[in-house]
C-alpha cells in the first residue's frame, strides 16, 4: 500500500470535487483527507472526537451541527465543506442509506458541480435504529440508492462504496441509545450480513468496492474503547487506500516509497505530472582506472591513479595478455579488448549425483556415479524399519495374524542380567498390562516404556 504525501495528494485531486457521505467514521475519513491536503502529520484524538464544530482546519460548517442541535437521533444533520482555489471536498452526515434527505443531496449535485469522486457508506445506523425489520429495509434501500446514483451522476464520476469496518464485542457508540443496548452482542454479525448485501449490489451496478472490513480485521488493537471508532493511524491508512484506489482508477502512477527515499537519481524530475511515468535515472557508474602505454598505473579508490614502484611494464614482461589454457570461465568474451578489464565470471556449479531407486550409488568427484561394492541393499538386511525399545520389543506381535516376530539369528544373545538393549531390569511395575476392554476391540493398553528419569536416549 503506497503512502501518500501532501504534495502528491494535491496533485492527484487537483481541480477535483470529492463528496463523502456516511456516518461518524466517514466524517473522520473526511477530516483526515482535508488534513493530508495541508500537511503530512496525523490527526489528534481531540480533532477526531469533535463533531458539529463551526470550523475544522480551514473548512466550514454549512448545515446542522452547532448551527442546529447536537443529538444522537436519526434526524441529525451535518454538512461540511473544504474549499480552496484547486480543491473541493464536501461531507454529508447520513443516518440512513436512502431517504428524503439523500434525495435533497442528489438535488445539490444536479444544481451545483457534479462530484468527480463519491465515497459512500451507511450500515450501522440502518441495521440498528429502524426496528426489527431493519435488515430487510436496508436491502431495499441499497437497491434504490444505487439506482438513483446511476440516474443522477455522470459516467465520469467514480463511485466508491466503503464496506463497514469490524465492530467490537461490546459496542458503546453514541448511535446505540440505552433502549437498544441489547443489540450490542448481535450487531457485529449484522454488519457482516449488511456488508455482503452492499458489496454484492454495488458490484452489480459496476461501482467500485473498498473492503475496509477485510483490511482491518486483524488490526483490532487500533480500535478505540467504544468498539466502533478507530484511531488516527488507521484513518491515515484508510486515506491511503482510498487515494491508491482513485489513482489506479484514473491511471495515475504514484512513485513507490523506496524510490522517494532513495538517492537523488531516483527522484522524479521537477516537472513531473500525475499522468506521466517519471524516467528512472541510473546511478553514476564509477570511472575505470586509466592504463597508459608508457607506464603502469594502479587504481586508487576508483579515482586518481598512482604509479606503483618496482613494477615491470606490461610490454617488457613475457606474460601473455590473457590465459587461454584454463577452463572456459577464464576465457575472455569475443568482444574483449586487451586494454579493457574483463568481467568476472563465476565457475559452473558441480552437478549433483543422481541416486536411483534400483541400486545404491555414490558420487565420484561430483561427476559420474559409480556403484559401491560390498554394500548390502536395505531390502536384503533384517534391520527393522524403526527402533523398538526393550519393553515394546519383548511384547511386539503382529495383531493382524497373531504370530510373534521372528528374532534375528545373527544377533548375539543378551547378557543374563540385562535385556536386549543392555539395560538393567527395573521393578516389575513397568511390565504391568491393563485389563482387556471389550470397547477397545481386543487392543492391549500398557504403560509407556520410556521413563522420564532415565538418561538413556533409548
GROMACS .gro file of C-alpha atoms in nm:
model
  458
    1UNK     CA    1   0.000   0.000   0.000
    2UNK     CA    2   0.158   0.333  -0.102
    3UNK     CA    3   0.192   0.614   0.148
    4UNK     CA    4   0.088   0.948   0.000
    5UNK     CA    5   0.249   1.277   0.086
    6UNK     CA    6   0.069   1.608   0.091
    7UNK     CA    7   0.212   1.728  -0.240
    8UNK     CA    8   0.110   1.406  -0.415
    9UNK     CA    9  -0.246   1.431  -0.281
   10UNK     CA   10  -0.268   1.790  -0.401
   11UNK     CA   11  -0.158   1.683  -0.750
   12UNK     CA   12  -0.391   1.383  -0.757
   13UNK     CA   13  -0.701   1.582  -0.652
   14UNK     CA   14  -0.614   1.893  -0.850
   15UNK     CA   15  -0.938   2.063  -0.968
   16UNK     CA   16  -1.144   1.768  -0.836
   17UNK     CA   17  -1.465   1.761  -0.633
   18UNK     CA   18  -1.475   1.483  -0.373
   19UNK     CA   19  -1.802   1.411  -0.189
   20UNK     CA   20  -1.812   1.183   0.119
   21UNK     CA   21  -2.145   1.053   0.253
   22UNK     CA   22  -2.178   0.846   0.568
   23UNK     CA   23  -2.173   0.826   0.947
   24UNK     CA   24  -1.915   0.937   1.204
   25UNK     CA   25  -1.646   0.704   1.067
   26UNK     CA   26  -1.681   0.863   0.723
   27UNK     CA   27  -1.662   1.203   0.892
   28UNK     CA   28  -1.321   1.103   1.026
   29UNK     CA   29  -1.228   0.995   0.672
   30UNK     CA   30  -1.324   1.342   0.552
   31UNK     CA   31  -1.121   1.511   0.826
   32UNK     CA   32  -0.810   1.307   0.756
   33UNK     CA   33  -0.839   1.373   0.381
   34UNK     CA   34  -0.853   1.753   0.416
   35UNK     CA   35  -0.577   1.731   0.678
   36UNK     CA   36  -0.342   1.543   0.445
   37UNK     CA   37  -0.413   1.803   0.176
   38UNK     CA   38  -0.244   2.057   0.403
   39UNK     CA   39   0.036   1.867   0.583
   40UNK     CA   40   0.181   1.519   0.638
   41UNK     CA   41   0.112   1.479   1.010
   42UNK     CA   42  -0.163   1.272   1.175
   43UNK     CA   43  -0.481   1.391   1.337
   44UNK     CA   44  -0.503   1.418   1.713
   45UNK     CA   45  -0.763   1.230   1.916
   46UNK     CA   46  -0.943   1.552   2.011
   47UNK     CA   47  -0.974   1.651   1.645
   48UNK     CA   48  -1.131   1.317   1.559
   49UNK     CA   49  -1.376   1.314   1.852
   50UNK     CA   50  -1.517   1.661   1.792
   51UNK     CA   51  -1.834   1.686   1.584
   52UNK     CA   52  -2.052   1.967   1.459
   53UNK     CA   53  -1.787   2.238   1.517
   54UNK     CA   54  -1.803   2.560   1.318
   55UNK     CA   55  -1.455   2.527   1.168
   56UNK     CA   56  -1.209   2.242   1.138
   57UNK     CA   57  -0.870   2.314   0.975
   58UNK     CA   58  -0.992   2.577   0.731
   59UNK     CA   59  -1.323   2.409   0.646
   60UNK     CA   60  -1.671   2.546   0.719
   61UNK     CA   61  -1.992   2.408   0.867
   62UNK     CA   62  -2.270   2.467   0.616
   63UNK     CA   63  -2.568   2.297   0.780
   64UNK     CA   64  -2.651   2.121   1.108
   65UNK     CA   65  -2.402   2.065   1.387
   66UNK     CA   66  -2.381   2.350   1.634
   67UNK     CA   67  -2.591   2.559   1.395
   68UNK     CA   68  -2.885   2.340   1.494
   69UNK     CA   69  -2.888   2.091   1.782
   70UNK     CA   70  -2.634   1.824   1.874
   71UNK     CA   71  -2.813   1.494   1.944
   72UNK     CA   72  -2.797   1.121   1.864
   73UNK     CA   73  -3.128   1.098   1.684
   74UNK     CA   74  -3.194   0.973   1.333
   75UNK     CA   75  -3.266   1.329   1.214
   76UNK     CA   76  -2.920   1.464   1.295
   77UNK     CA   77  -2.767   1.666   1.011
   78UNK     CA   78  -2.414   1.790   0.946
   79UNK     CA   79  -2.276   1.925   0.619
   80UNK     CA   80  -1.912   2.037   0.598
   81UNK     CA   81  -1.705   2.174   0.312
   82UNK     CA   82  -1.336   2.238   0.250
   83UNK     CA   83  -1.271   2.464  -0.049
   84UNK     CA   84  -0.960   2.621  -0.200
   85UNK     CA   85  -0.872   2.751  -0.544
   86UNK     CA   86  -0.787   2.397  -0.660
   87UNK     CA   87  -0.970   2.153  -0.430
   88UNK     CA   88  -1.327   2.095  -0.312
   89UNK     CA   89  -1.418   1.831  -0.051
   90UNK     CA   90  -1.769   1.807   0.099
   91UNK     CA   91  -1.916   1.581   0.368
   92UNK     CA   92  -2.281   1.486   0.434
   93UNK     CA   93  -2.376   1.302   0.753
   94UNK     CA   94  -2.618   1.014   0.689
   95UNK     CA   95  -2.824   0.807   0.930
   96UNK     CA   96  -2.985   0.601   0.651
   97UNK     CA   97  -2.852   0.494   0.315
   98UNK     CA   98  -3.164   0.617   0.133
   99UNK     CA   99  -3.421   0.870   0.250
  100UNK     CA  100  -3.572   1.201   0.151
  101UNK     CA  101  -3.258   1.370   0.279
  102UNK     CA  102  -3.049   1.175   0.027
  103UNK     CA  103  -3.276   1.297  -0.249
  104UNK     CA  104  -3.200   1.655  -0.140
  105UNK     CA  105  -2.828   1.575  -0.165
  106UNK     CA  106  -2.879   1.449  -0.521
  107UNK     CA  107  -3.060   1.774  -0.598
  108UNK     CA  108  -2.749   1.962  -0.486
  109UNK     CA  109  -2.544   1.756  -0.729
  110UNK     CA  110  -2.783   1.839  -1.012
  111UNK     CA  111  -2.784   2.212  -0.938
  112UNK     CA  112  -2.421   2.261  -0.847
  113UNK     CA  113  -2.095   2.099  -0.951
  114UNK     CA  114  -2.110   1.725  -1.001
  115UNK     CA  115  -1.863   1.524  -0.794
  116UNK     CA  116  -1.565   1.356  -0.955
  117UNK     CA  117  -1.537   1.108  -0.667
  118UNK     CA  118  -1.825   0.993  -0.446
  119UNK     CA  119  -1.740   0.791  -0.132
  120UNK     CA  120  -2.049   0.636   0.029
  121UNK     CA  121  -2.119   0.413   0.331
  122UNK     CA  122  -2.410   0.365   0.568
  123UNK     CA  123  -2.483   0.045   0.760
  124UNK     CA  124  -2.453   0.075   1.139
  125UNK     CA  125  -2.743   0.315   1.179
  126UNK     CA  126  -2.956   0.131   0.919
  127UNK     CA  127  -2.947  -0.210   1.090
  128UNK     CA  128  -2.983  -0.086   1.450
  129UNK     CA  129  -3.214   0.217   1.465
  130UNK     CA  130  -3.510   0.131   1.242
  131UNK     CA  131  -3.698  -0.154   1.407
  132UNK     CA  132  -3.692  -0.530   1.390
  133UNK     CA  133  -3.716  -0.546   1.009
  134UNK     CA  134  -3.427  -0.307   0.958
  135UNK     CA  135  -3.216  -0.557   0.760
  136UNK     CA  136  -3.493  -0.616   0.507
  137UNK     CA  137  -3.544  -0.241   0.468
  138UNK     CA  138  -3.169  -0.193   0.435
  139UNK     CA  139  -3.151  -0.429   0.139
  140UNK     CA  140  -3.437  -0.246  -0.032
  141UNK     CA  141  -3.278   0.093   0.032
  142UNK     CA  142  -2.945  -0.026  -0.109
  143UNK     CA  143  -3.109  -0.120  -0.436
  144UNK     CA  144  -3.290   0.215  -0.450
  145UNK     CA  145  -2.987   0.432  -0.377
  146UNK     CA  146  -2.770   0.258  -0.637
  147UNK     CA  147  -3.041   0.304  -0.899
  148UNK     CA  148  -3.067   0.673  -0.812
  149UNK     CA  149  -2.691   0.722  -0.830
  150UNK     CA  150  -2.688   0.561  -1.174
  151UNK     CA  151  -2.957   0.801  -1.292
  152UNK     CA  152  -2.817   1.125  -1.145
  153UNK     CA  153  -2.438   1.104  -1.152
  154UNK     CA  154  -2.242   1.125  -1.477
  155UNK     CA  155  -2.048   0.829  -1.608
  156UNK     CA  156  -1.720   1.007  -1.535
  157UNK     CA  157  -1.792   1.007  -1.159
  158UNK     CA  158  -1.604   0.743  -0.962
  159UNK     CA  159  -1.848   0.592  -0.709
  160UNK     CA  160  -1.669   0.411  -0.427
  161UNK     CA  161  -1.866   0.202  -0.177
  162UNK     CA  162  -1.685   0.167   0.157
  163UNK     CA  163  -1.767  -0.151   0.345
  164UNK     CA  164  -1.829  -0.113   0.717
  165UNK     CA  165  -1.535  -0.180   0.945
  166UNK     CA  166  -1.550  -0.459   1.209
  167UNK     CA  167  -1.718  -0.380   1.538
  168UNK     CA  168  -1.610  -0.485   1.886
  169UNK     CA  169  -1.782  -0.747   2.103
  170UNK     CA  170  -1.934  -0.468   2.316
  171UNK     CA  171  -2.049  -0.154   2.138
  172UNK     CA  172  -2.087   0.171   2.332
  173UNK     CA  173  -2.118   0.421   2.047
  174UNK     CA  174  -2.339   0.727   2.059
  175UNK     CA  175  -2.571   0.588   1.792
  176UNK     CA  176  -2.667   0.297   2.021
  177UNK     CA  177  -2.911   0.453   2.266
  178UNK     CA  178  -2.977   0.285   2.605
  179UNK     CA  179  -3.301   0.131   2.475
  180UNK     CA  180  -3.102  -0.068   2.217
  181UNK     CA  181  -2.814  -0.191   2.430
  182UNK     CA  182  -2.932  -0.549   2.388
  183UNK     CA  183  -2.825  -0.531   2.022
  184UNK     CA  184  -2.459  -0.478   2.106
  185UNK     CA  185  -2.388  -0.853   2.106
  186UNK     CA  186  -2.551  -0.934   1.770
  187UNK     CA  187  -2.470  -0.611   1.588
  188UNK     CA  188  -2.129  -0.727   1.470
  189UNK     CA  189  -2.291  -1.021   1.288
  190UNK     CA  190  -2.550  -0.792   1.131
  191UNK     CA  191  -2.267  -0.576   0.999
  192UNK     CA  192  -2.116  -0.874   0.817
  193UNK     CA  193  -2.450  -0.954   0.659
  194UNK     CA  194  -2.503  -0.592   0.559
  195UNK     CA  195  -2.154  -0.577   0.406
  196UNK     CA  196  -2.237  -0.876   0.190
  197UNK     CA  197  -2.553  -0.716   0.054
  198UNK     CA  198  -2.387  -0.379  -0.003
  199UNK     CA  199  -2.082  -0.517  -0.184
  200UNK     CA  200  -2.292  -0.751  -0.400
  201UNK     CA  201  -2.536  -0.482  -0.513
  202UNK     CA  202  -2.257  -0.229  -0.571
  203UNK     CA  203  -2.077  -0.480  -0.791
  204UNK     CA  204  -2.394  -0.543  -0.992
  205UNK     CA  205  -2.416  -0.169  -1.064
  206UNK     CA  206  -2.046  -0.161  -1.164
  207UNK     CA  207  -1.947   0.058  -0.869
  208UNK     CA  208  -1.609   0.023  -0.702
  209UNK     CA  209  -1.594  -0.150  -0.362
  210UNK     CA  210  -1.330  -0.097  -0.093
  211UNK     CA  211  -1.342  -0.376   0.166
  212UNK     CA  212  -1.232  -0.199   0.484
  213UNK     CA  213  -1.366  -0.488   0.691
  214UNK     CA  214  -1.110  -0.718   0.529
  215UNK     CA  215  -0.817  -0.474   0.554
  216UNK     CA  216  -0.859  -0.411   0.928
  217UNK     CA  217  -0.992  -0.744   1.052
  218UNK     CA  218  -0.656  -0.819   1.224
  219UNK     CA  219  -0.584  -0.460   1.331
  220UNK     CA  220  -0.820  -0.456   1.628
  221UNK     CA  221  -0.560  -0.306   1.860
  222UNK     CA  222  -0.611   0.033   1.693
  223UNK     CA  223  -0.984   0.038   1.767
  224UNK     CA  224  -1.092   0.270   2.046
  225UNK     CA  225  -1.278   0.161   2.358
  226UNK     CA  226  -1.631   0.224   2.229
  227UNK     CA  227  -1.592  -0.069   1.985
  228UNK     CA  228  -1.694   0.138   1.680
  229UNK     CA  229  -1.440   0.410   1.603
  230UNK     CA  230  -1.068   0.384   1.520
  231UNK     CA  231  -0.757   0.588   1.595
  232UNK     CA  232  -0.563   0.827   1.371
  233UNK     CA  233  -0.319   0.562   1.243
  234UNK     CA  234  -0.599   0.353   1.094
  235UNK     CA  235  -0.766   0.655   0.937
  236UNK     CA  236  -0.444   0.756   0.766
  237UNK     CA  237  -0.423   0.404   0.622
  238UNK     CA  238  -0.785   0.437   0.505
  239UNK     CA  239  -0.694   0.762   0.331
  240UNK     CA  240  -0.401   0.592   0.159
  241UNK     CA  241  -0.626   0.306   0.046
  242UNK     CA  242  -0.881   0.548  -0.096
  243UNK     CA  243  -0.620   0.754  -0.277
  244UNK     CA  244  -0.447   0.445  -0.415
  245UNK     CA  245  -0.780   0.319  -0.547
  246UNK     CA  246  -0.856   0.656  -0.708
  247UNK     CA  247  -0.507   0.675  -0.862
  248UNK     CA  248  -0.542   0.325  -1.004
  249UNK     CA  249  -0.886   0.404  -1.149
  250UNK     CA  250  -0.754   0.720  -1.317
  251UNK     CA  251  -0.434   0.556  -1.439
  252UNK     CA  252  -0.205   0.777  -1.232
  253UNK     CA  253   0.134   0.629  -1.146
  254UNK     CA  254   0.247   0.708  -0.792
  255UNK     CA  255   0.620   0.661  -0.717
  256UNK     CA  256   0.681   0.400  -0.453
  257UNK     CA  257   0.824   0.479  -0.111
  258UNK     CA  258   1.168   0.327  -0.185
  259UNK     CA  259   1.229   0.549  -0.485
  260UNK     CA  260   1.122   0.856  -0.291
  261UNK     CA  261   1.351   0.781   0.000
  262UNK     CA  262   1.648   0.680  -0.219
  263UNK     CA  263   1.931   0.897  -0.356
  264UNK     CA  264   1.887   1.184  -0.594
  265UNK     CA  265   1.890   0.977  -0.914
  266UNK     CA  266   1.565   0.803  -0.811
  267UNK     CA  267   1.370   1.125  -0.751
  268UNK     CA  268   1.123   1.234  -1.020
  269UNK     CA  269   1.206   1.549  -1.214
  270UNK     CA  270   1.055   1.883  -1.103
  271UNK     CA  271   0.813   1.889  -1.398
  272UNK     CA  272   0.659   1.551  -1.303
  273UNK     CA  273   0.289   1.526  -1.390
  274UNK     CA  274   0.050   1.277  -1.222
  275UNK     CA  275  -0.044   1.113  -1.552
  276UNK     CA  276   0.312   1.052  -1.672
  277UNK     CA  277   0.569   0.794  -1.570
  278UNK     CA  278   0.884   0.957  -1.427
  279UNK     CA  279   1.200   0.848  -1.609
  280UNK     CA  280   1.421   0.637  -1.388
  281UNK     CA  281   1.782   0.756  -1.391
  282UNK     CA  282   2.060   0.507  -1.331
  283UNK     CA  283   2.317   0.587  -1.058
  284UNK     CA  284   2.653   0.724  -1.172
  285UNK     CA  285   2.892   0.444  -1.265
  286UNK     CA  286   3.246   0.452  -1.121
  287UNK     CA  287   3.523   0.568  -1.353
  288UNK     CA  288   3.753   0.288  -1.462
  289UNK     CA  289   4.127   0.345  -1.398
  290UNK     CA  290   4.334   0.467  -1.693
  291UNK     CA  291   4.620   0.240  -1.804
  292UNK     CA  292   4.878   0.422  -2.017
  293UNK     CA  293   5.118   0.258  -2.256
  294UNK     CA  294   5.432   0.421  -2.121
  295UNK     CA  295   5.387   0.331  -1.755
  296UNK     CA  296   5.180   0.101  -1.535
  297UNK     CA  297   4.926   0.269  -1.309
  298UNK     CA  298   4.711   0.124  -1.036
  299UNK     CA  299   4.369   0.247  -0.928
  300UNK     CA  300   4.325   0.439  -0.606
  301UNK     CA  301   3.959   0.417  -0.483
  302UNK     CA  302   3.834   0.442  -0.843
  303UNK     CA  303   3.963   0.796  -0.867
  304UNK     CA  304   4.318   0.917  -0.909
  305UNK     CA  305   4.580   0.681  -1.047
  306UNK     CA  306   4.918   0.645  -0.880
  307UNK     CA  307   5.228   0.476  -1.023
  308UNK     CA  308   5.347   0.163  -0.847
  309UNK     CA  309   5.716   0.145  -0.775
  310UNK     CA  310   5.916  -0.158  -0.876
  311UNK     CA  311   5.661  -0.286  -1.125
  312UNK     CA  312   5.777  -0.418  -1.462
  313UNK     CA  313   5.587  -0.255  -1.751
  314UNK     CA  314   5.344  -0.472  -1.931
  315UNK     CA  315   5.526  -0.450  -2.263
  316UNK     CA  316   5.856  -0.571  -2.109
  317UNK     CA  317   5.705  -0.874  -1.936
  318UNK     CA  318   5.664  -1.210  -2.107
  319UNK     CA  319   5.323  -1.278  -1.953
  320UNK     CA  320   5.056  -1.337  -2.219
  321UNK     CA  321   4.776  -1.084  -2.241
  322UNK     CA  322   4.524  -1.339  -2.118
  323UNK     CA  323   4.521  -1.704  -2.025
  324UNK     CA  324   4.382  -1.940  -2.287
  325UNK     CA  325   4.470  -2.283  -2.145
  326UNK     CA  326   4.237  -2.271  -1.844
  327UNK     CA  327   3.869  -2.360  -1.828
  328UNK     CA  328   3.611  -2.171  -2.024
  329UNK     CA  329   3.518  -1.930  -1.746
  330UNK     CA  330   3.867  -1.778  -1.759
  331UNK     CA  331   3.848  -1.713  -2.130
  332UNK     CA  332   3.769  -1.355  -2.240
  333UNK     CA  333   3.448  -1.279  -2.427
  334UNK     CA  334   3.463  -1.246  -2.807
  335UNK     CA  335   3.448  -0.865  -2.796
  336UNK     CA  336   3.722  -0.839  -2.531
  337UNK     CA  337   3.992  -0.578  -2.593
  338UNK     CA  338   4.339  -0.613  -2.439
  339UNK     CA  339   4.321  -0.273  -2.269
  340UNK     CA  340   3.984  -0.333  -2.100
  341UNK     CA  341   3.907  -0.523  -1.781
  342UNK     CA  342   3.716  -0.848  -1.846
  343UNK     CA  343   3.403  -0.900  -1.633
  344UNK     CA  344   3.448  -1.168  -1.364
  345UNK     CA  345   3.258  -1.487  -1.427
  346UNK     CA  346   3.188  -1.749  -1.164
  347UNK     CA  347   3.272  -2.115  -1.241
  348UNK     CA  348   2.987  -2.355  -1.309
  349UNK     CA  349   2.837  -2.526  -1.007
  350UNK     CA  350   2.902  -2.903  -0.987
  351UNK     CA  351   2.628  -3.137  -1.092
  352UNK     CA  352   2.468  -3.320  -0.800
  353UNK     CA  353   2.494  -3.701  -0.815
  354UNK     CA  354   2.192  -3.899  -0.926
  355UNK     CA  355   2.061  -4.163  -0.685
  356UNK     CA  356   1.845  -4.430  -0.845
  357UNK     CA  357   1.588  -4.644  -0.669
  358UNK     CA  358   1.709  -4.976  -0.809
  359UNK     CA  359   2.066  -4.957  -0.683
  360UNK     CA  360   2.277  -4.763  -0.436
  361UNK     CA  361   2.510  -4.511  -0.597
  362UNK     CA  362   2.773  -4.284  -0.455
  363UNK     CA  363   2.924  -3.966  -0.600
  364UNK     CA  364   3.264  -3.972  -0.768
  365UNK     CA  365   3.429  -3.624  -0.770
  366UNK     CA  366   3.091  -3.459  -0.828
  367UNK     CA  367   3.066  -3.619  -1.172
  368UNK     CA  368   2.985  -3.971  -1.275
  369UNK     CA  369   2.816  -4.205  -1.029
  370UNK     CA  370   2.972  -4.543  -0.955
  371UNK     CA  371   2.821  -4.831  -0.761
  372UNK     CA  372   2.981  -4.923  -0.429
  373UNK     CA  373   3.089  -5.285  -0.398
  374UNK     CA  374   3.020  -5.490  -0.089
  375UNK     CA  375   2.717  -5.290   0.023
  376UNK     CA  376   2.417  -5.491   0.133
  377UNK     CA  377   2.094  -5.348  -0.007
  378UNK     CA  378   1.844  -5.226   0.250
  379UNK     CA  379   1.576  -5.471   0.134
  380UNK     CA  380   1.808  -5.774   0.197
  381UNK     CA  381   1.903  -5.673   0.552
  382UNK     CA  382   1.698  -5.778   0.857
  383UNK     CA  383   1.720  -5.441   1.028
  384UNK     CA  384   1.371  -5.337   1.150
  385UNK     CA  385   1.218  -5.033   0.981
  386UNK     CA  386   1.206  -4.841   1.310
  387UNK     CA  387   1.368  -4.874   1.650
  388UNK     CA  388   1.178  -5.052   1.928
  389UNK     CA  389   1.260  -5.016   2.293
  390UNK     CA  390   1.308  -5.314   2.519
  391UNK     CA  391   0.956  -5.342   2.655
  392UNK     CA  392   0.798  -5.298   2.315
  393UNK     CA  393   1.035  -5.548   2.153
  394UNK     CA  394   0.950  -5.813   2.412
  395UNK     CA  395   0.577  -5.790   2.358
  396UNK     CA  396   0.570  -5.699   1.988
  397UNK     CA  397   0.326  -5.913   1.792
  398UNK     CA  398   0.156  -5.897   1.459
  399UNK     CA  399  -0.202  -5.815   1.561
  400UNK     CA  400  -0.333  -5.899   1.214
  401UNK     CA  401  -0.214  -6.263   1.216
  402UNK     CA  402  -0.131  -6.323   1.580
  403UNK     CA  403   0.221  -6.453   1.501
  404UNK     CA  404   0.520  -6.343   1.707
  405UNK     CA  405   0.805  -6.166   1.529
  406UNK     CA  406   1.096  -6.390   1.422
  407UNK     CA  407   1.417  -6.298   1.613
  408UNK     CA  408   1.737  -6.223   1.423
  409UNK     CA  409   1.973  -6.529   1.447
  410UNK     CA  410   2.279  -6.316   1.373
  411UNK     CA  411   2.221  -6.101   1.680
  412UNK     CA  412   2.414  -6.220   1.989
  413UNK     CA  413   2.207  -6.316   2.294
  414UNK     CA  414   2.184  -6.054   2.570
  415UNK     CA  415   2.370  -6.091   2.899
  416UNK     CA  416   2.191  -6.286   3.170
  417UNK     CA  417   2.121  -5.982   3.387
  418UNK     CA  418   2.037  -5.738   3.104
  419UNK     CA  419   1.770  -5.716   2.842
  420UNK     CA  420   1.820  -5.691   2.467
  421UNK     CA  421   1.908  -5.322   2.481
  422UNK     CA  422   2.175  -5.381   2.751
  423UNK     CA  423   1.963  -5.206   3.012
  424UNK     CA  424   1.942  -5.343   3.364
  425UNK     CA  425   1.593  -5.465   3.450
  426UNK     CA  426   1.378  -5.246   3.670
  427UNK     CA  427   1.096  -5.337   3.903
  428UNK     CA  428   0.801  -5.537   3.782
  429UNK     CA  429   0.577  -5.230   3.771
  430UNK     CA  430   0.683  -5.143   3.416
  431UNK     CA  431   0.563  -5.483   3.288
  432UNK     CA  432   0.210  -5.444   3.409
  433UNK     CA  433  -0.060  -5.454   3.147
  434UNK     CA  434  -0.405  -5.311   3.166
  435UNK     CA  435  -0.704  -5.540   3.151
  436UNK     CA  436  -0.861  -5.602   2.816
  437UNK     CA  437  -1.170  -5.398   2.746
  438UNK     CA  438  -1.439  -5.502   2.503
  439UNK     CA  439  -1.484  -5.141   2.394
  440UNK     CA  440  -1.126  -5.138   2.261
  441UNK     CA  441  -1.192  -5.438   2.035
  442UNK     CA  442  -0.905  -5.651   2.163
  443UNK     CA  443  -0.634  -5.385   2.173
  444UNK     CA  444  -0.394  -5.400   2.464
  445UNK     CA  445  -0.323  -5.087   2.666
  446UNK     CA  446   0.004  -5.070   2.854
  447UNK     CA  447   0.219  -4.812   3.029
  448UNK     CA  448   0.471  -4.620   2.815
  449UNK     CA  449   0.809  -4.791   2.812
  450UNK     CA  450   1.003  -4.467   2.824
  451UNK     CA  451   1.092  -4.343   3.172
  452UNK     CA  452   1.133  -3.969   3.224
  453UNK     CA  453   1.407  -4.010   3.479
  454UNK     CA  454   1.610  -4.239   3.253
  455UNK     CA  455   1.910  -4.071   3.093
  456UNK     CA  456   1.939  -4.336   2.824
  457UNK     CA  457   1.822  -4.190   2.492
  458UNK     CA  458   1.654  -4.522   2.401
   0.00000   0.00000   0.00000
